Phi, psi and omega in degrees: 000132181287128179293146181307320180298318179291324179296317178297317179299322179294319178298316182293321177296318180296320178298315180300319179294316181295317180296315180298317180296321180298311183292323178296317178294319182299324181294336183271351184283135178285155178276069180227173178300317179294322179296318179291324177295318179295320178300316179301321180293313182288332177294315180300319179295315179295317182298320178295317182293315181293324177299317179295320181292319177296318179297323177297321178294321179293319177298324177294320179295325181296334181296324179203078186301331184276352181283164177299321179293321178300315178294317181301322179294316179295317180297320180297312181297319189271001177243017173251123180308137180082338184300323181294339180276344180276170183306332181287340186298311184298307179297329178296317180290326178294319177294318179297322178295315184293320190249346188227012180301326182255013181261125182304331185286358178284354186305316181296320177301314181296322179301317181283312181298319181296324181280327188258002182310127183287179179299161186300336182285341184293144184298328185274355184299311179300322179295320178294315180298319180296318178297312181298315181297319179296319178294319179300325185269331192242345186279128181283344183276124186296321181292317177297318180296324179297322177299321180290321182293320178287332175296318177295325177294319177297322177295321177296322179292322179299320178297318178297315184295324177295318179294323179295318180295318182276352180057047178278163187289343183265014186299319182291318180293325178289325176296317179296319179298319178293318178302316180296323180295318178288325176299322179295320177298315180296328182283316190251343186225021188302322184272357181289138178286153172274127194266011181290310182216155179295142175084006180282165180294159177292164178298327179296318179293322177299312183294323180298317180292318178297319180296322178300315179300314181297327185267347186227347186236029177272158175301132181100353180259154175290127181292137174299148180284156174236132173230116182198179179270149174275185185292345177262003177090008180265128181284143172204174182238151172299321182290349174299338184255018176302148185086357171248145169295128189235130170255119180254119185240121172274116188220166176203153181291337179278354184263106181305309179300326178299311183290330177294336180280343189304315178303319177294322179294318177301316181297318181294317179298318179294319181296325185259016188296337180257011181251170178277076189216149174210143172250129180233134178259160165236111187271132182254025175278128176293337177257120179298325179295322177299318179297315181295321178297318180296318179299315180293315183296320185263006179053051180273092188273037177229164187277147175226136165291149172258131185277359175094180186290347176278000175059237185294345179254018180292178190296325183287310179296327177296313181297325182266006177054045179279119182243351177222144182241131001282156167238136188233133172238140175243121182249143174277181184294346178267357181090013180272137177289122182248333178214156177223138173052050170247144178212175181064223182297325179297320178294316178303314181295319181296315180294314181300318180296317182289325176298314179295319179298318181293320178296323180292335181280341182286144179300000000 
């Protein structure tokens, strides 16, 4: 009979092999209709296989949830991105809630689940919230509890961002609630490490950055200025383009959705070429040459700040708390943030409205 520890190790090895094979195959596919169709096929196959392997690990944990192997299986499933969204996610979180809410070693699980918790519509969301809440209330370990407290703050911020996008009447009260949640983290858990990966910032630094965004980068606020070099090494400021409607796009050549937006951006720039409008990028490529190649290949005829050799974690994206690429801000001619993360037709409408608004204000 195969021992549980050996069985878990076998599942993990198989997952590593399947994942490696998927990425190797994916790299060979051409960027054509046939290539994309093939990608969909291999993705479905990979997704089914990984789902089965995660479910197998959870079934193994159910045999003896309190054992070291049982915990290791749960931790493995719940610290892999996307795993919590698959069928194995919900029962894994329910087992973790039942057996490990008061165990200090649950901290790493909470760090990952708290950061990666999906949207409220996802089936596993209530289970994740219940796990996080139980750890926040019952865990004696301050570091584990800190992971839960910042996770609750992130959930409060998600509620605010949804309200901001939908422009609901409770947006200000939700912003205040999120600010208070991050303030609590800074007050009581500032020195606690973030347990996702070694060398990450403390919870206090995470909360400080989130709080800055809530207090300075909301719709209706004056956008902070940016001063940095463009891809040709020439310094300029975001405020140099004041009095123009400005679309600020955080993009990178490694970001598929960013590059997929480029044709729409070219069309918008061309459409607005005779208007008081400008599109400015913030490039997140750690290699300046990669950024320049992308600009030349895609005929991106607008200026971009370079975020530096740290790429997506460089100083500009850090200051603006950019955690997903692309991130889009739409500023009016006074430099006030009027829209966030709109694209396609929504972006066109937002720009057109601000152009008309600006024209109406002129004598």
